[in-house]
Short mmCIF file of C-alpha atoms and ligand atoms in Angstrom, two decimals:
data_model
loop_
_atom_site.label_atom_id
_atom_site.label_comp_id
_atom_site.label_asym_id
_atom_site.label_seq_id
_atom_site.Cartn_x
_atom_site.Cartn_y
_atom_site.Cartn_z
CA MET A 3 61.44 -169.60 -13.72
CA LYS A 4 59.35 -172.83 -14.33
CA PRO A 5 59.28 -174.81 -10.96
CA CYS A 6 57.35 -178.22 -11.16
CA PHE A 7 56.07 -179.53 -7.58
CA ILE A 8 55.34 -183.33 -7.35
CA PHE A 9 53.51 -184.76 -4.61
CA GLY A 10 51.42 -187.96 -4.05
CA THR A 11 50.62 -188.45 -0.48
CA ARG A 12 48.87 -186.58 2.44
CA PRO A 13 51.92 -185.32 4.29
CA GLU A 14 53.66 -184.14 1.10
CA VAL A 15 50.56 -181.90 0.10
CA ILE A 16 50.63 -180.12 3.56
CA LYS A 17 54.29 -179.61 3.12
CA VAL A 18 54.36 -178.67 -0.25
CA ALA A 19 51.23 -176.57 -0.54
CA PRO A 20 52.61 -173.54 1.24
CA VAL A 21 55.92 -173.50 -0.81
CA TYR A 22 53.78 -174.09 -4.21
CA LEU A 23 51.24 -171.12 -3.17
CA TYR A 24 54.35 -168.90 -2.41
CA PHE A 25 55.77 -169.25 -5.95
CA LYS A 26 52.40 -168.83 -7.44
CA ASN A 27 51.68 -165.63 -5.17
CA GLN A 28 55.22 -164.19 -6.48
CA GLY A 29 53.84 -164.58 -10.03
CA GLU A 30 55.90 -167.61 -11.00
CA ASN A 31 54.62 -170.23 -13.64
CA ALA A 32 54.71 -173.19 -11.12
CA ILE A 33 53.21 -176.44 -11.76
CA ALA A 34 51.89 -178.94 -9.75
CA VAL A 35 51.92 -182.74 -10.41
CA ALA A 36 50.27 -184.87 -8.25
CA THR A 37 51.10 -188.67 -8.52
CA ALA A 38 48.20 -189.52 -6.29
CA GLN A 39 49.91 -192.62 -4.41
CA HIS A 40 47.24 -191.57 -1.95
CA ARG A 41 43.96 -191.06 -3.71
CA GLU A 42 41.11 -189.97 -1.26
CA MET A 43 43.90 -188.56 1.34
CA MET A 44 45.94 -186.60 -0.90
CA ASP A 45 42.43 -185.04 -2.49
CA MET A 46 41.47 -184.31 0.94
CA MET A 47 44.29 -182.18 1.66
CA LEU A 48 44.35 -180.32 -2.14
CA GLN A 49 40.73 -179.04 -1.10
CA VAL A 50 42.09 -177.46 2.35
CA PHE A 51 44.84 -175.37 0.41
CA ASP A 52 42.61 -174.89 -2.65
CA MET A 53 45.12 -176.44 -4.97
CA GLU A 54 44.35 -177.96 -8.24
CA PRO A 55 47.18 -180.19 -9.91
CA ASP A 56 48.01 -179.40 -13.56
CA TYR A 57 48.60 -183.37 -13.99
CA ASP A 58 47.07 -186.03 -11.63
CA LEU A 59 49.20 -189.39 -12.66
CA ASN A 60 46.33 -191.58 -10.37
CA VAL A 61 48.98 -194.04 -9.56
CA MET A 62 47.26 -195.63 -6.54
CA THR A 63 45.91 -199.22 -6.41
CA HIS A 64 44.34 -201.10 -3.42
CA ASN A 65 47.27 -202.46 -1.17
CA GLN A 66 50.03 -201.23 -3.63
CA SER A 67 53.46 -202.79 -3.48
CA LEU A 68 56.38 -200.28 -3.34
CA ASN A 69 57.68 -201.19 -6.61
CA SER A 70 54.31 -201.01 -8.36
CA ILE A 71 54.43 -197.45 -7.18
CA VAL A 72 57.68 -196.72 -8.46
CA ALA A 73 56.90 -198.36 -11.91
CA ARG A 74 53.78 -196.50 -12.28
CA VAL A 75 55.20 -193.16 -11.09
CA MET A 76 58.47 -193.37 -13.36
CA GLU A 77 56.28 -194.36 -16.49
CA ARG A 78 53.90 -191.67 -16.12
CA LEU A 79 55.77 -188.86 -14.88
CA GLU A 80 58.24 -188.90 -17.60
CA PRO A 81 56.33 -187.91 -20.30
CA VAL A 82 54.98 -184.89 -18.18
CA LEU A 83 58.40 -183.88 -17.37
CA LEU A 84 59.37 -183.97 -21.31
CA LYS A 85 56.44 -181.93 -22.03
CA GLU A 86 56.87 -179.25 -19.57
CA SER A 87 60.63 -179.04 -19.46
CA PRO A 88 60.52 -177.38 -16.16
CA ASP A 89 63.81 -175.41 -14.67
CA ILE A 90 63.67 -177.29 -11.32
CA ILE A 91 61.66 -179.94 -9.60
CA PHE A 92 60.48 -179.87 -5.87
CA VAL A 93 60.13 -183.14 -3.95
CA GLN A 94 59.37 -183.36 -0.31
CA GLY A 95 60.28 -185.87 2.32
CA ASP A 96 60.91 -189.48 1.87
CA THR A 97 57.79 -191.17 0.18
CA THR A 98 58.37 -193.44 -2.85
CA THR A 99 56.73 -190.51 -4.94
CA ALA A 100 59.30 -188.36 -3.84
CA PHE A 101 62.16 -190.83 -4.60
CA THR A 102 60.78 -191.69 -7.81
CA ALA A 103 60.30 -188.45 -8.82
CA ALA A 104 63.88 -187.45 -7.81
CA LEU A 105 65.06 -190.18 -9.93
CA CYS A 106 63.12 -189.32 -12.63
CA GLY A 107 64.13 -185.82 -12.73
CA PHE A 108 67.82 -186.67 -12.34
CA HIS A 109 67.72 -188.90 -15.33
CA LEU A 110 66.46 -186.14 -17.38
CA SER A 111 69.04 -183.52 -16.01
CA ILE A 112 66.15 -181.41 -14.56
CA PRO A 113 67.86 -180.07 -11.16
CA VAL A 114 65.99 -181.68 -8.09
CA ALA A 115 65.40 -179.55 -4.69
CA HIS A 116 64.89 -181.62 -1.76
CA ILE A 117 62.25 -180.04 0.70
CA GLU A 118 62.99 -181.54 4.35
CA ALA A 119 66.50 -182.95 3.28
CA GLY A 120 68.89 -184.60 5.92
CA LEU A 121 66.29 -186.37 8.35
CA ARG A 122 68.03 -189.48 9.53
CA SER A 123 67.19 -192.21 12.07
CA GLY A 124 70.50 -194.14 11.38
CA ASP A 125 68.59 -197.45 10.72
CA LEU A 126 67.99 -198.37 7.18
CA TYR A 127 65.15 -200.45 8.04
CA ASP A 128 63.39 -197.86 10.37
CA PRO A 129 61.61 -196.46 8.90
CA PHE A 130 61.25 -198.69 5.75
CA PRO A 131 61.55 -197.72 3.23
CA GLU A 132 61.82 -194.12 4.06
CA GLU A 133 65.28 -193.95 5.55
CA LEU A 134 66.68 -195.12 2.21
CA ASN A 135 64.21 -192.96 0.21
CA ARG A 136 65.37 -190.00 1.93
CA ARG A 137 69.16 -191.00 1.70
CA LEU A 138 68.87 -191.31 -2.07
CA ILE A 139 66.83 -188.42 -2.68
CA ASP A 140 69.58 -186.30 -0.78
CA VAL A 141 72.39 -187.64 -3.26
CA ALA A 142 70.56 -187.04 -6.31
CA SER A 143 69.36 -183.31 -5.48
CA LYS A 144 71.03 -180.05 -6.13
CA TYR A 145 69.41 -178.02 -3.37
CA LEU A 146 68.96 -179.36 -0.01
CA PHE A 147 66.34 -177.55 2.04
CA THR A 148 66.91 -178.80 5.78
CA PRO A 149 64.47 -178.16 8.57
CA THR A 150 67.23 -177.87 11.19
CA LYS A 151 71.06 -177.62 12.06
CA ARG A 152 71.00 -180.95 13.01
CA ALA A 153 69.87 -182.30 9.49
CA LYS A 154 72.54 -180.00 7.71
CA GLU A 155 75.16 -181.80 9.90
CA ASN A 156 73.78 -185.13 9.34
CA LEU A 157 74.35 -184.30 5.45
CA LEU A 158 77.76 -182.72 5.80
CA LYS A 159 78.79 -186.05 7.53
CA GLU A 160 77.97 -187.96 4.70
CA GLY A 161 80.29 -185.83 2.62
CA ILE A 162 77.56 -183.72 0.65
CA GLU A 163 78.98 -180.24 0.00
CA GLU A 164 78.12 -177.62 2.19
CA LYS A 165 77.09 -175.23 -0.65
CA ARG A 166 74.28 -177.22 -1.56
CA ILE A 167 72.77 -177.13 1.78
CA PHE A 168 70.39 -174.50 3.28
CA VAL A 169 68.72 -174.66 6.67
CA VAL A 170 65.33 -172.94 6.35
CA GLY A 171 63.10 -174.74 8.80
CA ASN A 172 60.21 -177.33 8.11
CA SER A 173 57.23 -176.00 5.82
CA VAL A 174 54.57 -177.76 8.18
CA VAL A 175 55.00 -174.82 10.55
CA ASP A 176 54.13 -172.67 7.30
CA ALA A 177 51.04 -174.78 6.76
CA LEU A 178 49.83 -175.15 10.16
CA GLU A 179 50.11 -171.32 10.88
CA TYR A 180 47.88 -170.71 7.66
CA VAL A 181 45.31 -173.07 9.21
CA LYS A 182 45.34 -171.85 12.42
CA SER A 183 44.56 -168.31 11.07
CA LYS A 184 41.79 -169.66 9.17
CA ILE A 185 39.73 -171.14 11.98
CA ASP A 186 38.20 -171.39 15.36
CA MET A 187 39.96 -174.65 16.67
CA ASN A 188 37.19 -174.91 19.33
CA SER A 189 34.10 -174.87 17.26
CA TYR A 190 35.69 -177.01 14.91
CA ARG A 191 36.59 -179.63 17.39
CA GLU A 192 33.18 -179.60 18.72
CA ARG A 193 31.78 -180.39 15.52
CA LEU A 194 33.83 -183.65 15.47
CA VAL A 195 33.96 -184.90 19.12
CA ALA A 196 31.96 -184.15 22.08
CA LEU A 197 34.79 -184.79 24.59
CA ASP A 198 36.95 -182.45 26.61
CA ASP A 199 39.80 -184.79 27.58
CA TYR A 200 41.08 -187.61 25.27
CA ILE A 201 44.38 -188.96 23.75
CA LEU A 202 44.99 -188.58 19.93
CA LEU A 203 46.38 -191.31 18.09
CA THR A 204 47.67 -191.96 14.73
CA LEU A 205 49.39 -195.11 13.53
CA HIS A 206 50.54 -196.27 10.03
CA ARG A 207 53.95 -196.97 9.80
CA ARG A 208 54.68 -200.24 7.32
CA GLU A 209 57.48 -201.52 9.49
CA ASN A 210 55.31 -201.71 12.53
CA ILE A 211 52.16 -203.34 10.74
CA GLY A 212 51.77 -206.51 12.45
CA GLU A 213 52.82 -207.52 16.12
CA LYS A 214 54.32 -204.07 16.89
CA MET A 215 51.05 -202.32 16.07
CA ARG A 216 49.01 -204.82 17.99
CA SER A 217 51.36 -204.39 21.17
CA VAL A 218 51.02 -200.54 20.79
CA LEU A 219 47.41 -200.95 20.83
CA ARG A 220 47.00 -203.13 23.69
CA GLY A 221 49.53 -200.92 25.64
CA ILE A 222 47.23 -197.66 25.03
CA ALA A 223 44.11 -199.95 25.68
CA GLN A 224 45.68 -201.18 29.03
CA PHE A 225 46.45 -197.28 30.23
CA ILE A 226 43.17 -196.02 29.29
CA ASP A 227 41.14 -198.57 30.95
CA GLU A 228 43.02 -197.82 34.05
CA VAL A 229 42.67 -193.96 34.10
CA ASP A 230 39.19 -194.16 32.29
CA LEU A 231 40.16 -192.14 29.44
CA ARG A 232 39.25 -191.94 25.68
CA VAL A 233 41.27 -192.08 22.49
CA VAL A 234 40.28 -190.36 19.43
CA PHE A 235 41.97 -192.38 16.53
CA PRO A 236 41.53 -191.20 12.75
CA VAL A 237 42.56 -194.58 11.24
CA HIS A 238 44.41 -194.45 8.04
CA LYS A 239 43.19 -195.85 4.97
CA ASN A 240 45.60 -198.59 4.40
CA PRO A 241 43.61 -201.77 4.74
CA ARG A 242 46.52 -203.75 6.64
CA VAL A 243 46.59 -201.00 9.20
CA ARG A 244 42.53 -201.11 9.57
CA GLU A 245 42.40 -205.10 9.63
CA ILE A 246 44.79 -204.72 13.02
CA VAL A 247 42.80 -201.75 14.35
CA ASN A 248 39.54 -203.56 14.16
CA GLN A 249 40.62 -206.86 15.51
CA GLU A 250 42.69 -205.02 18.41
CA VAL A 251 40.34 -202.18 19.48
CA GLY A 252 37.24 -202.30 17.31
CA ASN A 253 34.96 -203.22 20.13
CA ASN A 254 36.70 -201.35 22.61
CA PRO A 255 34.27 -198.24 23.48
CA ARG A 256 37.22 -196.24 24.87
CA PHE A 257 38.41 -196.11 21.23
CA ILE A 258 36.85 -193.57 19.01
CA LEU A 259 37.77 -194.96 15.55
CA ILE A 260 36.98 -192.45 12.81
CA GLU A 261 37.86 -191.75 9.35
CA PRO A 262 40.89 -189.81 8.46
CA VAL A 263 40.06 -186.14 8.77
CA ASP A 264 41.12 -183.15 6.77
CA TYR A 265 43.99 -180.69 8.06
CA LEU A 266 41.81 -178.42 9.50
CA GLN A 267 39.88 -180.77 11.86
CA PHE A 268 43.31 -182.55 12.50
CA LEU A 269 44.65 -179.89 14.00
CA SER A 270 41.72 -178.83 16.17
CA LEU A 271 41.86 -182.25 17.54
CA LEU A 272 45.39 -182.06 18.44
CA ASP A 273 44.60 -178.81 19.95
CA GLY A 274 42.21 -180.23 21.97
CA ALA A 275 44.12 -183.38 23.17
CA ARG A 276 45.65 -184.00 26.29
CA PHE A 277 48.64 -185.51 24.79
CA VAL A 278 49.33 -187.40 21.31
CA VAL A 279 50.44 -190.76 20.39
CA THR A 280 51.91 -191.47 16.92
CA ASP A 281 54.35 -192.99 14.68
CA SER A 282 53.69 -190.32 12.37
CA GLY A 283 56.50 -187.94 11.03
CA GLY A 284 54.56 -184.60 10.42
CA VAL A 285 52.68 -184.91 13.71
CA GLN A 286 55.64 -184.88 15.72
CA GLU A 287 56.63 -181.53 14.28
CA GLU A 288 53.22 -179.81 14.51
CA ALA A 289 52.53 -180.96 18.37
CA PRO A 290 55.09 -178.50 19.98
CA SER A 291 53.20 -175.46 18.11
CA PHE A 292 50.15 -176.52 20.26
CA GLY A 293 51.80 -177.33 23.49
CA LYS A 294 51.14 -180.86 23.17
CA PHE A 295 53.33 -183.84 24.53
CA VAL A 296 54.26 -186.71 21.90
CA VAL A 297 54.62 -190.37 22.54
CA VAL A 298 56.52 -191.45 19.44
CA ALA A 299 55.49 -195.03 19.06
CA ARG A 300 58.43 -196.32 17.21
CA GLN A 301 62.07 -197.60 17.77
CA THR A 302 63.70 -194.77 16.32
CA THR A 303 63.01 -191.20 15.10
CA GLU A 304 64.74 -189.01 12.65
CA ARG A 305 63.32 -185.90 14.53
CA PRO A 306 65.67 -186.10 17.86
CA GLU A 307 64.95 -182.34 18.29
CA LEU A 308 61.55 -183.32 19.44
CA ILE A 309 62.82 -185.11 22.38
CA GLU A 310 65.55 -183.00 23.08
CA ALA A 311 63.41 -179.89 23.39
CA GLY A 312 61.37 -181.69 26.15
CA PHE A 313 58.35 -182.28 23.89
CA GLY A 314 58.20 -186.08 23.67
CA LEU A 315 59.68 -189.56 24.16
CA LEU A 316 60.61 -192.49 22.13
CA SER A 317 58.52 -195.22 23.64
CA GLY A 318 59.32 -198.22 21.64
CA THR A 319 56.49 -200.49 20.48
CA SER A 320 56.28 -203.14 23.00
CA GLN A 321 53.07 -203.28 25.46
CA GLU A 322 54.86 -202.49 28.53
CA SER A 323 56.90 -199.86 27.09
CA ILE A 324 53.97 -197.90 25.76
CA TYR A 325 52.05 -198.22 29.09
CA LYS A 326 55.07 -196.91 31.00
CA ALA A 327 55.23 -194.03 28.41
CA LEU A 328 51.57 -192.96 28.91
CA ILE A 329 51.72 -192.75 32.53
CA GLU A 330 54.80 -190.27 31.90
CA ALA A 331 53.11 -188.29 29.27
CA SER A 332 50.14 -187.80 31.27
CA GLN A 333 51.88 -186.42 34.23
CA ASN A 334 53.78 -183.93 31.77
CA ARG A 335 52.46 -180.53 31.43
CA LEU A 336 53.81 -178.31 28.71
CA CYS A 337 53.16 -174.86 27.39
CA ILE A 338 53.57 -173.64 24.03
CA SER A 339 56.86 -172.52 23.19
CA GLU A 340 59.04 -172.17 20.22
CA ASN A 341 58.92 -174.98 17.48
CA PRO A 342 62.23 -176.48 16.96
CA PHE A 343 61.19 -177.29 13.26
CA GLY A 344 60.55 -173.93 11.91
CA ASP A 345 59.01 -170.33 12.16
CA GLY A 346 56.61 -170.19 9.35
CA LYS A 347 59.14 -168.59 6.75
CA THR A 348 60.36 -171.63 5.29
CA SER A 349 58.37 -171.01 1.86
CA GLU A 350 59.80 -167.63 1.68
CA ARG A 351 63.38 -168.55 2.22
CA ILE A 352 63.04 -171.53 -0.27
CA TYR A 353 61.71 -169.03 -2.88
CA LYS A 354 64.61 -166.58 -2.21
CA ILE A 355 67.34 -169.15 -2.45
CA THR A 356 66.07 -170.67 -5.64
CA ARG A 357 65.86 -167.29 -7.37
CA GLY A 358 69.49 -166.58 -6.11
CA GLU A 359 68.24 -164.05 -3.73
CA GLY A 360 69.88 -165.41 -0.83
CA ILE A 361 68.10 -165.28 2.76
C1 UD1 B 411 52.73 -193.70 2.64
C2 UD1 B 411 54.43 -193.10 2.78
C3 UD1 B 411 54.89 -192.95 4.20
C4 UD1 B 411 53.88 -191.75 4.63
C5 UD1 B 411 52.50 -192.08 4.64
C6 UD1 B 411 51.64 -190.95 5.01
C7 UD1 B 411 55.87 -194.51 1.22
C8 UD1 B 411 56.61 -195.97 1.18
N1 UD1 B 411 55.46 -194.43 2.14
O1 UD1 B 411 52.62 -194.73 3.22
O2 UD1 B 411 56.25 -192.29 4.19
O3 UD1 B 411 54.17 -191.62 5.97
O4 UD1 B 411 52.22 -192.44 3.26
O5 UD1 B 411 50.12 -191.62 5.22
O6 UD1 B 411 55.63 -193.65 0.59
N2 UD1 B 411 45.04 -196.08 0.89
C9 UD1 B 411 43.94 -195.80 0.22
N3 UD1 B 411 43.42 -194.34 0.20
C10 UD1 B 411 44.48 -193.22 0.55
C11 UD1 B 411 45.40 -193.49 0.99
C12 UD1 B 411 45.82 -194.95 1.08
O7 UD1 B 411 42.92 -196.38 0.11
O8 UD1 B 411 44.04 -192.02 0.44
C13 UD1 B 411 45.37 -197.43 1.04
C14 UD1 B 411 45.61 -198.18 -0.37
O9 UD1 B 411 45.21 -199.32 -0.16
C15 UD1 B 411 47.32 -198.07 -0.67
C16 UD1 B 411 47.56 -198.35 1.10
O10 UD1 B 411 46.64 -197.57 1.51
O11 UD1 B 411 47.59 -199.10 -1.28
C17 UD1 B 411 48.94 -197.76 1.31
O12 UD1 B 411 49.35 -196.67 0.79
P1 UD1 B 411 50.90 -196.34 0.37
O13 UD1 B 411 51.04 -194.98 0.06
O14 UD1 B 411 51.32 -197.29 -0.32
O15 UD1 B 411 51.60 -196.38 1.76
P2 UD1 B 411 51.39 -195.49 3.20
O16 UD1 B 411 51.64 -196.49 4.36
O17 UD1 B 411 50.13 -194.88 3.00
N1 UDP B 412 46.76 -185.72 9.32
C1 UDP B 412 45.33 -185.16 8.94
N2 UDP B 412 44.39 -185.72 9.21
C2 UDP B 412 44.64 -187.18 9.88
C3 UDP B 412 45.68 -187.67 10.43
C4 UDP B 412 46.88 -186.91 9.84
O1 UDP B 412 45.48 -184.18 8.37
O2 UDP B 412 43.24 -187.84 10.03
C5 UDP B 412 47.98 -184.68 8.97
C6 UDP B 412 48.79 -184.41 10.30
O3 UDP B 412 48.43 -183.38 10.93
C7 UDP B 412 50.07 -184.54 9.56
C8 UDP B 412 50.12 -185.35 8.58
O4 UDP B 412 48.65 -185.67 8.25
O5 UDP B 412 50.64 -183.28 9.09
C9 UDP B 412 50.76 -186.61 8.69
O6 UDP B 412 50.44 -187.60 8.04
P1 UDP B 412 50.95 -189.14 8.14
O7 UDP B 412 50.90 -189.50 9.66
O8 UDP B 412 49.90 -189.84 7.13
O9 UDP B 412 52.44 -189.29 7.51
P2 UDP B 412 54.01 -188.92 7.81
O10 UDP B 412 54.01 -187.57 8.31
O11 UDP B 412 54.23 -190.03 9.01
O12 UDP B 412 54.78 -189.08 6.72
#
């Protein structure tokens, strides 16, 4: 079997790496193609998993537009797929890389497997453009690997045939368990921040860039000022995010602004945090494994399992709603229990299903 794994951003590497490495360890002739939609942040993650792509399409440009990413990936991926002629291509999640690679595979009649299929926020514009990307990828895919039963139900409601859908869990749990077994979280964290008590924050969503991101930051600033708490904030490399962050909280000493950190470092920060505020998808799935409460700083989530399991709340993005959510989060005490998104065996299940071995 010749599977081809295509990825381009930080979260795709984290979630594709365990599956790719599982295939490699079984002796399969797996090929890794990096679009490098993210340059530095993708490379950082490849190092963590000791992964070296067979092809690097190097598409990222400063402040890139969505259409320009599609155009560059389309043009540079096709010759690779024609040359390698894989039996199946794997894409993950809902990025522009994932959507474009799925379309490219579909055009060339190569079966597409979608890791993390079936997530839906129900609002085509939130997250933007990810909600459209994930719907389009699901329609084009032969194998739909969903993290949860709810994601499977979403697909069935859209009329997708049941025989294409497999509930396998989310490979992010495979990734984080691999990392947890590798390092001592406390000593790792101590090298990064000398703080016992802090909130961990990440923000990057395109649809929040502008007033929404500003009001989220103001709500957090208001809260931490009153309770005398610090926020550790690895700031995404997107220049539009950085501009807002610098303007809003660049001079606020309670915000510890740092560069994006590698996955080992990020999980050690998550492990030590009081709770987490984020608009990230992946962080919502990781926090339960560390018993951390999540304030989802967005209008919608495609991961309602988090909230239903009592691990988080959807705060919206106004200053007032963020402030109230932080008060609620700081009163919440969680302990580590089962992660609703996976059990660490997702890669093995995906391997067996695509090999026709069942699960
Ligand atoms: C992308 C994904 C989003 C995912 C996020 C993960 C799409 C449409 N969006 O959004 O789903 O949640 O990645 O972080 O695919 N940049 C760098 N270096 C890097 C990475 C980014 O300089 O390593 C800068 C570049 O100027 C780039 C900009 O950030 O143009 C935006 O990157 P892009 O991939 O277009 O969008 P994200 O918001 O990161
Ligand atoms: N992450 C990381 N370093 C950081 C910030 C995040 O390793 O400085 C990891 C985090 O653990 C999660 C993933 O990056 O697995 C989330 O990426 P991002 O928020 O960029 O994308 P999303 O999940 O929203 O698509």
